[in-house]
PDB file of C-alpha atoms and ligand atoms in Angstrom:
ATOM      1  CA  MET A   1     183.684  44.147-131.774  1.00  0.00           C
ATOM      2  CA  LYS A   2     180.359  43.591-132.891  1.00  0.00           C
ATOM      3  CA  THR A   3     178.410  46.137-135.120  1.00  0.00           C
ATOM      4  CA  LEU A   4     174.637  46.644-134.463  1.00  0.00           C
ATOM      5  CA  ASN A   5     172.276  47.986-136.927  1.00  0.00           C
ATOM      6  CA  LEU A   6     169.279  49.786-134.951  1.00  0.00           C
ATOM      7  CA  GLN A   7     166.504  50.721-136.537  1.00  0.00           C
ATOM      8  CA  THR A   8     163.963  53.298-135.564  1.00  0.00           C
ATOM      9  CA  ASN A   9     159.976  53.083-135.780  1.00  0.00           C
ATOM     10  CA  ASP A  10     159.948  55.250-138.743  1.00  0.00           C
ATOM     11  CA  GLY A  11     162.872  53.232-140.525  1.00  0.00           C
ATOM     12  CA  ALA A  12     166.095  55.435-139.630  1.00  0.00           C
ATOM     13  CA  GLN A  13     169.088  53.399-139.198  1.00  0.00           C
ATOM     14  CA  ILE A  14     171.528  53.981-136.236  1.00  0.00           C
ATOM     15  CA  THR A  15     174.893  51.955-136.366  1.00  0.00           C
ATOM     16  CA  ALA A  16     176.418  51.054-132.953  1.00  0.00           C
ATOM     17  CA  TYR A  17     179.790  49.400-132.301  1.00  0.00           C
ATOM     18  CA  THR A  18     179.839  47.129-129.234  1.00  0.00           C
ATOM     19  CA  PHE A  19     183.117  45.691-127.240  1.00  0.00           C
ATOM     20  CA  ALA A  20     181.867  43.146-124.975  1.00  0.00           C
ATOM     21  CA  PRO A  21     183.644  40.371-123.014  1.00  0.00           C
ATOM     22  CA  ILE A  22     182.776  36.466-123.582  1.00  0.00           C
ATOM     23  CA  LEU A  23     181.431  36.285-120.186  1.00  0.00           C
ATOM     24  CA  LYS A  24     178.915  39.121-119.847  1.00  0.00           C
ATOM     25  CA  LYS A  25     177.032  37.987-116.972  1.00  0.00           C
ATOM     26  CA  GLY A  26     176.567  40.989-114.473  1.00  0.00           C
ATOM     27  CA  SER A  27     179.522  43.030-115.947  1.00  0.00           C
ATOM     28  CA  PRO A  28     178.922  46.826-116.129  1.00  0.00           C
ATOM     29  CA  LYS A  29     177.853  48.561-119.437  1.00  0.00           C
ATOM     30  CA  VAL A  30     178.424  51.820-120.616  1.00  0.00           C
ATOM     31  CA  LEU A  31     176.718  53.736-123.698  1.00  0.00           C
ATOM     32  CA  ILE A  32     178.863  56.491-125.417  1.00  0.00           C
ATOM     33  CA  THR A  33     177.043  58.515-127.888  1.00  0.00           C
ATOM     34  CA  ALA A  34     178.095  61.243-130.713  1.00  0.00           C
ATOM     35  CA  MET A  35     176.393  63.428-133.130  1.00  0.00           C
ATOM     36  CA  LEU A  36     173.076  63.763-131.592  1.00  0.00           C
ATOM     37  CA  HIS A  37     173.612  67.058-133.211  1.00  0.00           C
ATOM     38  CA  GLY A  38     174.687  66.898-136.794  1.00  0.00           C
ATOM     39  CA  ASP A  39     177.124  69.776-136.865  1.00  0.00           C
ATOM     40  CA  GLU A  40     179.120  68.234-134.270  1.00  0.00           C
ATOM     41  CA  SER A  41     182.027  66.030-136.376  1.00  0.00           C
ATOM     42  CA  THR A  42     184.638  66.462-133.594  1.00  0.00           C
ATOM     43  CA  ALA A  43     182.435  64.049-131.597  1.00  0.00           C
ATOM     44  CA  LYS A  44     182.328  61.586-134.091  1.00  0.00           C
ATOM     45  CA  LYS A  45     186.122  61.712-134.377  1.00  0.00           C
ATOM     46  CA  VAL A  46     186.638  61.247-130.820  1.00  0.00           C
ATOM     47  CA  ALA A  47     184.374  58.012-131.024  1.00  0.00           C
ATOM     48  CA  GLN A  48     186.102  56.667-133.829  1.00  0.00           C
ATOM     49  CA  ALA A  49     189.469  57.241-132.214  1.00  0.00           C
ATOM     50  CA  LEU A  50     188.036  55.394-128.906  1.00  0.00           C
ATOM     51  CA  ILE A  51     186.882  52.563-131.290  1.00  0.00           C
ATOM     52  CA  GLU A  52     190.597  52.088-133.016  1.00  0.00           C
ATOM     53  CA  LYS A  53     192.091  52.217-129.163  1.00  0.00           C
ATOM     54  CA  LEU A  54     189.478  49.591-127.852  1.00  0.00           C
ATOM     55  CA  LYS A  55     190.433  46.994-130.352  1.00  0.00           C
ATOM     56  CA  ASN A  56     193.632  46.710-128.234  1.00  0.00           C
ATOM     57  CA  GLU A  57     192.215  46.488-124.844  1.00  0.00           C
ATOM     58  CA  LYS A  58     191.039  43.619-122.522  1.00  0.00           C
ATOM     59  CA  LEU A  59     187.393  43.684-121.917  1.00  0.00           C
ATOM     60  CA  ILE A  60     185.730  42.855-118.676  1.00  0.00           C
ATOM     61  CA  GLY A  61     182.554  44.895-119.191  1.00  0.00           C
ATOM     62  CA  THR A  62     180.567  45.937-122.129  1.00  0.00           C
ATOM     63  CA  VAL A  63     180.898  49.325-124.123  1.00  0.00           C
ATOM     64  CA  THR A  64     178.724  50.513-126.984  1.00  0.00           C
ATOM     65  CA  ILE A  65     179.690  53.455-129.078  1.00  0.00           C
ATOM     66  CA  ILE A  66     177.544  55.493-131.451  1.00  0.00           C
ATOM     67  CA  PRO A  67     179.579  57.714-133.614  1.00  0.00           C
ATOM     68  CA  LYS A  68     176.846  59.102-135.561  1.00  0.00           C
ATOM     69  CA  VAL A  69     173.501  59.076-133.961  1.00  0.00           C
ATOM     70  CA  ASN A  70     171.760  61.661-136.171  1.00  0.00           C
ATOM     71  CA  GLU A  71     172.616  60.451-139.461  1.00  0.00           C
ATOM     72  CA  ALA A  72     170.176  62.803-141.435  1.00  0.00           C
ATOM     73  CA  ALA A  73     171.177  65.849-139.506  1.00  0.00           C
ATOM     74  CA  ALA A  74     175.077  64.770-140.072  1.00  0.00           C
ATOM     75  CA  LYS A  75     174.460  64.467-143.704  1.00  0.00           C
ATOM     76  CA  ILE A  76     173.639  68.174-144.296  1.00  0.00           C
ATOM     77  CA  GLY A  77     175.899  69.457-141.132  1.00  0.00           C
ATOM     78  CA  SER A  78     172.907  70.822-139.277  1.00  0.00           C
ATOM     79  CA  ARG A  79     172.049  71.062-135.406  1.00  0.00           C
ATOM     80  CA  ARG A  80     168.710  69.875-136.063  1.00  0.00           C
ATOM     81  CA  HIS A  81     166.910  67.354-137.884  1.00  0.00           C
ATOM     82  CA  PRO A  82     166.083  68.258-141.547  1.00  0.00           C
ATOM     83  CA  GLU A  83     162.667  66.484-141.423  1.00  0.00           C
ATOM     84  CA  ASP A  84     161.064  68.249-138.406  1.00  0.00           C
ATOM     85  CA  ASP A  85     163.571  70.831-137.537  1.00  0.00           C
ATOM     86  CA  LYS A  86     163.880  69.609-133.931  1.00  0.00           C
ATOM     87  CA  ASP A  87     166.675  69.521-131.491  1.00  0.00           C
ATOM     88  CA  LEU A  88     167.130  65.907-131.087  1.00  0.00           C
ATOM     89  CA  ASN A  89     168.803  66.246-127.575  1.00  0.00           C
ATOM     90  CA  ARG A  90     165.559  67.934-126.155  1.00  0.00           C
ATOM     91  CA  GLN A  91     163.335  65.000-126.780  1.00  0.00           C
ATOM     92  CA  PHE A  92     164.352  62.608-124.341  1.00  0.00           C
ATOM     93  CA  LYS A  93     160.806  62.925-122.729  1.00  0.00           C
ATOM     94  CA  ASN A  94     157.342  61.704-123.352  1.00  0.00           C
ATOM     95  CA  ILE A  95     155.984  63.313-126.458  1.00  0.00           C
ATOM     96  CA  LYS A  96     152.605  62.684-128.170  1.00  0.00           C
ATOM     97  CA  ASN A  97     153.138  63.706-131.708  1.00  0.00           C
ATOM     98  CA  LYS A  98     156.022  61.978-132.730  1.00  0.00           C
ATOM     99  CA  THR A  99     158.235  62.911-135.691  1.00  0.00           C
ATOM    100  CA  ALA A 100     161.932  61.752-136.949  1.00  0.00           C
ATOM    101  CA  SER A 101     163.592  63.051-133.863  1.00  0.00           C
ATOM    102  CA  ASN A 102     161.302  61.550-131.379  1.00  0.00           C
ATOM    103  CA  HIS A 103     161.724  58.010-133.161  1.00  0.00           C
ATOM    104  CA  LEU A 104     165.524  58.442-132.615  1.00  0.00           C
ATOM    105  CA  ALA A 105     165.161  59.252-129.119  1.00  0.00           C
ATOM    106  CA  ASP A 106     162.849  56.553-128.536  1.00  0.00           C
ATOM    107  CA  GLU A 107     165.416  54.064-129.974  1.00  0.00           C
ATOM    108  CA  LEU A 108     168.144  55.518-128.013  1.00  0.00           C
ATOM    109  CA  MET A 109     166.104  55.289-124.562  1.00  0.00           C
ATOM    110  CA  LYS A 110     165.185  51.635-125.422  1.00  0.00           C
ATOM    111  CA  LEU A 111     168.788  50.929-125.799  1.00  0.00           C
ATOM    112  CA  ALA A 112     169.886  52.805-122.793  1.00  0.00           C
ATOM    113  CA  GLU A 113     167.738  50.825-120.564  1.00  0.00           C
ATOM    114  CA  ASP A 114     170.307  48.189-120.613  1.00  0.00           C
ATOM    115  CA  TYR A 115     172.914  50.412-119.689  1.00  0.00           C
ATOM    116  CA  ASP A 116     174.590  51.368-116.465  1.00  0.00           C
ATOM    117  CA  TYR A 117     176.274  54.811-117.165  1.00  0.00           C
ATOM    118  CA  GLY A 118     176.211  57.245-120.392  1.00  0.00           C
ATOM    119  CA  VAL A 119     178.526  59.749-121.947  1.00  0.00           C
ATOM    120  CA  ASP A 120     177.282  62.056-124.623  1.00  0.00           C
ATOM    121  CA  LEU A 121     179.897  63.931-126.630  1.00  0.00           C
ATOM    122  CA  HIS A 122     179.127  67.350-127.920  1.00  0.00           C
ATOM    123  CA  VAL A 123     180.851  70.318-129.643  1.00  0.00           C
ATOM    124  CA  PHE A 124     180.438  74.078-129.406  1.00  0.00           C
ATOM    125  CA  PRO A 125     180.125  74.680-133.113  1.00  0.00           C
ATOM    126  CA  GLY A 126     182.084  78.038-134.111  1.00  0.00           C
ATOM    127  CA  GLU A 127     183.606  78.622-130.734  1.00  0.00           C
ATOM    128  CA  HIS A 128     187.100  78.510-129.523  1.00  0.00           C
ATOM    129  CA  SER A 129     186.724  76.056-126.308  1.00  0.00           C
ATOM    130  CA  PRO A 130     188.671  74.087-123.728  1.00  0.00           C
ATOM    131  CA  VAL A 131     187.603  70.341-122.879  1.00  0.00           C
ATOM    132  CA  VAL A 132     184.668  70.669-120.825  1.00  0.00           C
ATOM    133  CA  THR A 133     182.428  68.026-119.101  1.00  0.00           C
ATOM    134  CA  VAL A 134     178.831  68.749-118.476  1.00  0.00           C
ATOM    135  CA  CYS A 135     177.100  68.178-115.081  1.00  0.00           C
ATOM    136  CA  VAL A 136     173.279  68.136-115.339  1.00  0.00           C
ATOM    137  CA  ALA A 137     171.275  68.609-112.108  1.00  0.00           C
ATOM    138  CA  ARG A 138     168.790  65.682-112.752  1.00  0.00           C
ATOM    139  CA  GLY A 139     168.359  62.927-110.803  1.00  0.00           C
ATOM    140  CA  ASP A 140     169.160  62.170-107.092  1.00  0.00           C
ATOM    141  CA  GLU A 141     172.259  63.525-105.280  1.00  0.00           C
ATOM    142  CA  LYS A 142     173.952  60.186-105.156  1.00  0.00           C
ATOM    143  CA  VAL A 143     173.681  59.480-109.118  1.00  0.00           C
ATOM    144  CA  GLN A 144     174.763  63.150-109.495  1.00  0.00           C
ATOM    145  CA  ALA A 145     177.630  63.007-107.258  1.00  0.00           C
ATOM    146  CA  GLU A 146     178.938  59.686-108.838  1.00  0.00           C
ATOM    147  CA  ALA A 147     178.556  61.348-112.210  1.00  0.00           C
ATOM    148  CA  GLU A 148     180.956  64.228-110.977  1.00  0.00           C
ATOM    149  CA  ARG A 149     183.257  61.833-109.538  1.00  0.00           C
ATOM    150  CA  LEU A 150     183.536  60.094-112.868  1.00  0.00           C
ATOM    151  CA  GLN A 151     184.324  63.601-114.699  1.00  0.00           C
ATOM    152  CA  GLU A 152     187.472  64.150-112.561  1.00  0.00           C
ATOM    153  CA  ILE A 153     188.511  60.729-113.623  1.00  0.00           C
ATOM    154  CA  VAL A 154     188.291  61.917-117.366  1.00  0.00           C
ATOM    155  CA  GLY A 155     189.865  65.219-116.179  1.00  0.00           C
ATOM    156  CA  PRO A 156     188.486  68.007-118.491  1.00  0.00           C
ATOM    157  CA  ASP A 157     189.697  71.535-118.189  1.00  0.00           C
ATOM    158  CA  VAL A 158     186.446  72.651-116.686  1.00  0.00           C
ATOM    159  CA  ILE A 159     183.562  70.884-115.131  1.00  0.00           C
ATOM    160  CA  TRP A 160     180.276  72.773-116.175  1.00  0.00           C
ATOM    161  CA  LYS A 161     177.525  72.876-113.626  1.00  0.00           C
ATOM    162  CA  LEU A 162     174.473  73.062-115.709  1.00  0.00           C
ATOM    163  CA  ASP A 163     170.956  73.365-113.834  1.00  0.00           C
ATOM    164  CA  PRO A 164     168.085  73.212-116.209  1.00  0.00           C
ATOM    165  CA  PHE A 165     165.786  74.512-113.114  1.00  0.00           C
ATOM    166  CA  LYS A 166     168.086  77.669-112.793  1.00  0.00           C
ATOM    167  CA  GLY A 167     169.361  79.687-115.592  1.00  0.00           C
ATOM    168  CA  GLU A 168     169.489  77.325-118.482  1.00  0.00           C
ATOM    169  CA  THR A 169     165.834  76.319-119.027  1.00  0.00           C
ATOM    170  CA  GLU A 170     166.369  75.592-122.603  1.00  0.00           C
ATOM    171  CA  LYS A 171     168.252  72.281-121.635  1.00  0.00           C
ATOM    172  CA  PHE A 172     165.229  70.224-120.609  1.00  0.00           C
ATOM    173  CA  GLY A 173     164.723  66.701-122.415  1.00  0.00           C
ATOM    174  CA  THR A 174     168.400  66.050-122.762  1.00  0.00           C
ATOM    175  CA  LEU A 175     169.798  62.320-123.155  1.00  0.00           C
ATOM    176  CA  MET A 176     172.039  63.059-119.918  1.00  0.00           C
ATOM    177  CA  GLY A 177     169.234  64.351-117.925  1.00  0.00           C
ATOM    178  CA  TYR A 178     167.251  61.234-118.828  1.00  0.00           C
ATOM    179  CA  LEU A 179     169.742  58.617-117.949  1.00  0.00           C
ATOM    180  CA  LEU A 180     170.347  60.593-114.713  1.00  0.00           C
ATOM    181  CA  ASN A 181     166.592  60.336-113.903  1.00  0.00           C
ATOM    182  CA  LYS A 182     166.866  56.787-114.458  1.00  0.00           C
ATOM    183  CA  GLY A 183     169.590  56.419-111.920  1.00  0.00           C
ATOM    184  CA  LYS A 184     172.495  55.958-114.194  1.00  0.00           C
ATOM    185  CA  PRO A 185     175.440  58.140-113.794  1.00  0.00           C
ATOM    186  CA  ALA A 186     176.021  60.002-117.146  1.00  0.00           C
ATOM    187  CA  PHE A 187     177.464  63.261-118.186  1.00  0.00           C
ATOM    188  CA  GLY A 188     178.367  65.299-121.488  1.00  0.00           C
ATOM    189  CA  ILE A 189     181.687  66.276-123.017  1.00  0.00           C
ATOM    190  CA  GLU A 190     182.053  69.353-125.089  1.00  0.00           C
ATOM    191  CA  MET A 191     184.892  70.125-127.352  1.00  0.00           C
ATOM    192  CA  PRO A 192     185.725  72.599-129.974  1.00  0.00           C
ATOM    193  CA  PRO A 193     184.775  72.207-133.750  1.00  0.00           C
ATOM    194  CA  GLU A 194     186.962  70.176-135.939  1.00  0.00           C
ATOM    195  CA  ASP A 195     188.728  73.166-137.304  1.00  0.00           C
ATOM    196  CA  LEU A 196     189.734  74.573-134.207  1.00  0.00           C
ATOM    197  CA  VAL A 197     190.278  71.547-132.078  1.00  0.00           C
ATOM    198  CA  LEU A 198     193.876  70.693-130.911  1.00  0.00           C
ATOM    199  CA  ASP A 199     195.231  67.416-131.185  1.00  0.00           C
ATOM    200  CA  ARG A 200     196.316  67.530-127.376  1.00  0.00           C
ATOM    201  CA  GLN A 201     192.550  68.174-126.665  1.00  0.00           C
ATOM    202  CA  LEU A 202     191.420  65.054-128.891  1.00  0.00           C
ATOM    203  CA  GLU A 203     193.922  63.159-126.901  1.00  0.00           C
ATOM    204  CA  LYS A 204     193.184  64.304-123.484  1.00  0.00           C
ATOM    205  CA  ILE A 205     189.274  63.405-124.142  1.00  0.00           C
ATOM    206  CA  VAL A 206     190.344  59.707-125.684  1.00  0.00           C
ATOM    207  CA  ASN A 207     192.717  59.227-122.961  1.00  0.00           C
ATOM    208  CA  GLY A 208     189.943  60.552-120.291  1.00  0.00           C
ATOM    209  CA  LEU A 209     187.527  58.219-121.813  1.00  0.00           C
ATOM    210  CA  ILE A 210     189.788  55.275-121.544  1.00  0.00           C
ATOM    211  CA  LYS A 211     190.483  56.050-117.511  1.00  0.00           C
ATOM    212  CA  LEU A 212     186.813  56.131-117.266  1.00  0.00           C
ATOM    213  CA  LEU A 213     186.430  52.914-118.967  1.00  0.00           C
ATOM    214  CA  ILE A 214     189.002  51.411-116.566  1.00  0.00           C
ATOM    215  CA  GLU A 215     187.551  52.955-113.608  1.00  0.00           C
ATOM    216  CA  VAL A 216     183.852  51.486-114.146  1.00  0.00           C
ATOM    217  CA  LYS A 217     185.493  48.202-115.068  1.00  0.00           C
ATOM    218  CA  ILE A 218     184.918  47.670-118.827  1.00  0.00           C
ATOM    219  CA  ILE A 219     188.654  47.397-119.570  1.00  0.00           C
ATOM    220  CA  GLU A 220     191.636  46.058-117.571  1.00  0.00           C
ATOM    221  CA  GLY A 221     194.163  48.333-116.359  1.00  0.00           C
ATOM    222  CA  THR A 222     195.803  50.220-113.309  1.00  0.00           C
ATOM    223  CA  LYS A 223     193.305  52.233-111.365  1.00  0.00           C
ATOM    224  CA  PRO A 224     193.058  55.754-112.527  1.00  0.00           C
ATOM    225  CA  GLN A 225     193.877  58.951-110.581  1.00  0.00           C
ATOM    226  CA  THR A 226     190.883  61.623-110.198  1.00  0.00           C
ATOM    227  CA  THR A 227     191.956  65.247-111.285  1.00  0.00           C
ATOM    228  CA  LYS A 228     192.135  67.403-108.510  1.00  0.00           C
ATOM    229  CA  ASN A 229     191.045  71.109-108.536  1.00  0.00           C
ATOM    230  CA  ILE A 230     189.204  71.120-111.839  1.00  0.00           C
ATOM    231  CA  PRO A 231     187.313  74.499-111.758  1.00  0.00           C
ATOM    232  CA  ARG A 232     183.363  74.323-111.524  1.00  0.00           C
ATOM    233  CA  MET A 233     181.716  76.928-113.510  1.00  0.00           C
ATOM    234  CA  LYS A 234     178.433  78.005-114.746  1.00  0.00           C
ATOM    235  CA  ARG A 235     178.017  79.854-117.913  1.00  0.00           C
ATOM    236  CA  GLN A 236     177.143  83.399-118.343  1.00  0.00           C
ATOM    237  CA  LEU A 237     176.346  84.405-122.219  1.00  0.00           C
ATOM    238  CA  LEU A 238     176.636  87.359-124.382  1.00  0.00           C
ATOM    239  CA  LYS A 239     174.380  86.349-127.289  1.00  0.00           C
ATOM    240  CA  ILE A 240     174.368  87.553-130.797  1.00  0.00           C
ATOM    241  CA  GLU A 241     171.175  89.256-131.973  1.00  0.00           C
ATOM    242  CA  GLU A 242     171.709  89.981-135.438  1.00  0.00           C
ATOM    243  CA  PRO A 243     173.739  88.259-138.203  1.00  0.00           C
ATOM    244  CA  GLY A 244     177.242  89.835-139.126  1.00  0.00           C
ATOM    245  CA  ARG A 245     180.723  88.988-138.978  1.00  0.00           C
ATOM    246  CA  PHE A 246     183.008  88.786-135.622  1.00  0.00           C
ATOM    247  CA  VAL A 247     186.761  89.272-135.073  1.00  0.00           C
ATOM    248  CA  PRO A 248     187.888  87.985-131.555  1.00  0.00           C
ATOM    249  CA  ALA A 249     190.311  90.084-129.895  1.00  0.00           C
ATOM    250  CA  THR A 250     191.702  87.027-127.806  1.00  0.00           C
ATOM    251  CA  THR A 251     191.410  83.325-127.815  1.00  0.00           C
ATOM    252  CA  LYS A 252     193.182  82.900-124.580  1.00  0.00           C
ATOM    253  CA  LEU A 253     190.620  80.444-123.009  1.00  0.00           C
ATOM    254  CA  LEU A 254     190.362  80.140-119.049  1.00  0.00           C
ATOM    255  CA  LYS A 255     192.212  83.621-118.597  1.00  0.00           C
ATOM    256  CA  PRO A 256     190.259  86.082-116.429  1.00  0.00           C
ATOM    257  CA  VAL A 257     188.086  88.605-118.325  1.00  0.00           C
ATOM    258  CA  SER A 258     186.953  91.595-116.597  1.00  0.00           C
ATOM    259  CA  LYS A 259     183.576  93.460-116.838  1.00  0.00           C
ATOM    260  CA  GLY A 260     183.978  96.154-119.579  1.00  0.00           C
ATOM    261  CA  GLN A 261     186.840  94.382-121.371  1.00  0.00           C
ATOM    262  CA  VAL A 262     186.900  94.554-125.349  1.00  0.00           C
ATOM    263  CA  MET A 263     186.387  90.959-126.569  1.00  0.00           C
ATOM    264  CA  GLY A 264     186.395  91.459-130.310  1.00  0.00           C
ATOM    265  CA  THR A 265     184.696  93.504-133.131  1.00  0.00           C
ATOM    266  CA  PHE A 266     181.565  92.800-134.778  1.00  0.00           C
ATOM    267  CA  TYR A 267     180.440  93.769-138.101  1.00  0.00           C
ATOM    268  CA  PRO A 268     176.699  93.650-138.389  1.00  0.00           C
ATOM    269  CA  GLU A 269     175.339  92.709-141.724  1.00  0.00           C
ATOM    270  CA  ARG A 270     172.862  95.509-141.792  1.00  0.00           C
ATOM    271  CA  THR A 271     175.455  98.386-141.508  1.00  0.00           C
ATOM    272  CA  ASN A 272     179.013  96.932-141.701  1.00  0.00           C
ATOM    273  CA  LYS A 273     180.167  99.387-139.265  1.00  0.00           C
ATOM    274  CA  PRO A 274     182.498  98.036-136.539  1.00  0.00           C
ATOM    275  CA  VAL A 275     180.919  97.676-133.238  1.00  0.00           C
ATOM    276  CA  GLU A 276     183.151  97.018-130.155  1.00  0.00           C
ATOM    277  CA  ILE A 277     181.822  93.661-128.027  1.00  0.00           C
ATOM    278  CA  VAL A 278     182.373  94.391-124.544  1.00  0.00           C
ATOM    279  CA  SER A 279     182.180  91.927-121.737  1.00  0.00           C
ATOM    280  CA  PRO A 280     179.035  92.540-119.593  1.00  0.00           C
ATOM    281  CA  PHE A 281     180.758  89.954-116.873  1.00  0.00           C
ATOM    282  CA  SER A 282     183.900  89.291-115.122  1.00  0.00           C
ATOM    283  CA  GLY A 283     185.371  85.796-114.927  1.00  0.00           C
ATOM    284  CA  PRO A 284     187.439  83.259-116.769  1.00  0.00           C
ATOM    285  CA  LEU A 285     186.802  83.005-120.620  1.00  0.00           C
ATOM    286  CA  MET A 286     185.086  79.781-121.289  1.00  0.00           C
ATOM    287  CA  THR A 287     184.428  80.250-125.112  1.00  0.00           C
ATOM    288  CA  ILE A 288     184.737  82.843-127.853  1.00  0.00           C
ATOM    289  CA  ALA A 289     183.187  82.714-131.332  1.00  0.00           C
ATOM    290  CA  GLN A 290     185.835  82.187-133.833  1.00  0.00           C
ATOM    291  CA  ASP A 291     186.720  84.912-136.699  1.00  0.00           C
ATOM    292  CA  GLY A 292     183.933  84.710-139.172  1.00  0.00           C
ATOM    293  CA  PRO A 293     180.464  85.034-140.013  1.00  0.00           C
ATOM    294  CA  VAL A 294     177.808  84.732-136.935  1.00  0.00           C
ATOM    295  CA  THR A 295     174.125  84.629-136.553  1.00  0.00           C
ATOM    296  CA  VAL A 296     171.318  85.171-134.198  1.00  0.00           C
ATOM    297  CA  GLY A 297     171.259  82.711-131.403  1.00  0.00           C
ATOM    298  CA  GLU A 298     174.909  82.222-131.299  1.00  0.00           C
ATOM    299  CA  LYS A 299     177.202  83.278-128.614  1.00  0.00           C
ATOM    300  CA  PHE A 300     179.850  86.151-128.692  1.00  0.00           C
ATOM    301  CA  ILE A 301     181.700  84.777-125.389  1.00  0.00           C
ATOM    302  CA  ALA A 302     180.834  82.538-122.406  1.00  0.00           C
ATOM    303  CA  VAL A 303     182.466  83.741-119.374  1.00  0.00           C
ATOM    304  CA  GLY A 304     182.604  81.395-116.322  1.00  0.00           C
ATOM    305  CA  LEU A 305     180.944  81.967-113.109  1.00  0.00           C
ATOM    306  CA  GLN A 306     183.157  80.243-110.697  1.00  0.00           C
ATOM    307  CA  LEU A 307     181.695  78.100-108.368  1.00  0.00           C
ATOM    308  CA  SER A 308     183.238  76.621-105.022  1.00  0.00           C
ATOM    309  CA  TRP A 309     183.316  72.944-104.495  1.00  0.00           C
TER     310      TRP A 309
HETATM  311 ZN1   ZN B   1     175.544  69.076-129.068  1.00  0.00          ZN
END
């Protein structure tokens, strides 16, 4: 393993760990990133566990892992960068007036030039969630299909189909979208926050990544099987519009929810009077806010809209 210290144009540091074979020529390269958002420490935990596992593997290709991309945001546990209040995972595009987040994005884009595949690890902060991989509808059909096939190798509970052109328009400028546009198969993995994640979920992700690295010929091993029948979903969100406290009525993920079902009780800060939170959607429960304080912009629930495949 080699440690790389990358430096952005404005002097910020990014530490990357590279595992490479002795004869590198022409062999494939995978880039795995975590903590583009500073409040997603579970992603760092996965990256570190993967680094430990790779120490015992025989390498035939190169994998570079960055457990903590956004050091400044991680230091204060914030999604956004403290200097410019930007969401780093929306900066992978041409931007004229560059601030700290853009310099980080530039450095990652420069590094990614040299790689064939990308996996970006994320967390649903404050939410109970299954292990979800994310298909972003960017790049041509071929690269999208390959990214989806690789997700079947990883074997999540759900494949989330995210189309920034339809619905989740705020998801432009992601690292995954950038890589897909460059013709590099890439996808995200979403997981619960550290206080909710289960050991078996962490294992599922780390083992899934090992299978992926075997499949794309980074490490030696028996050709992995794809997981069949992983449900494909879009998200339907019930957003939180004022600060308060939420008590979920269920945390049974991927179980069917029906329209009108009570999902929990909300105590708005304003009145502290309990309000029943009712699902406006029917479908499998993808995520639900954990017991505790919630605020504007977060979600009470995400209900899956199941897609055929
Ligand atoms: Zn994230």
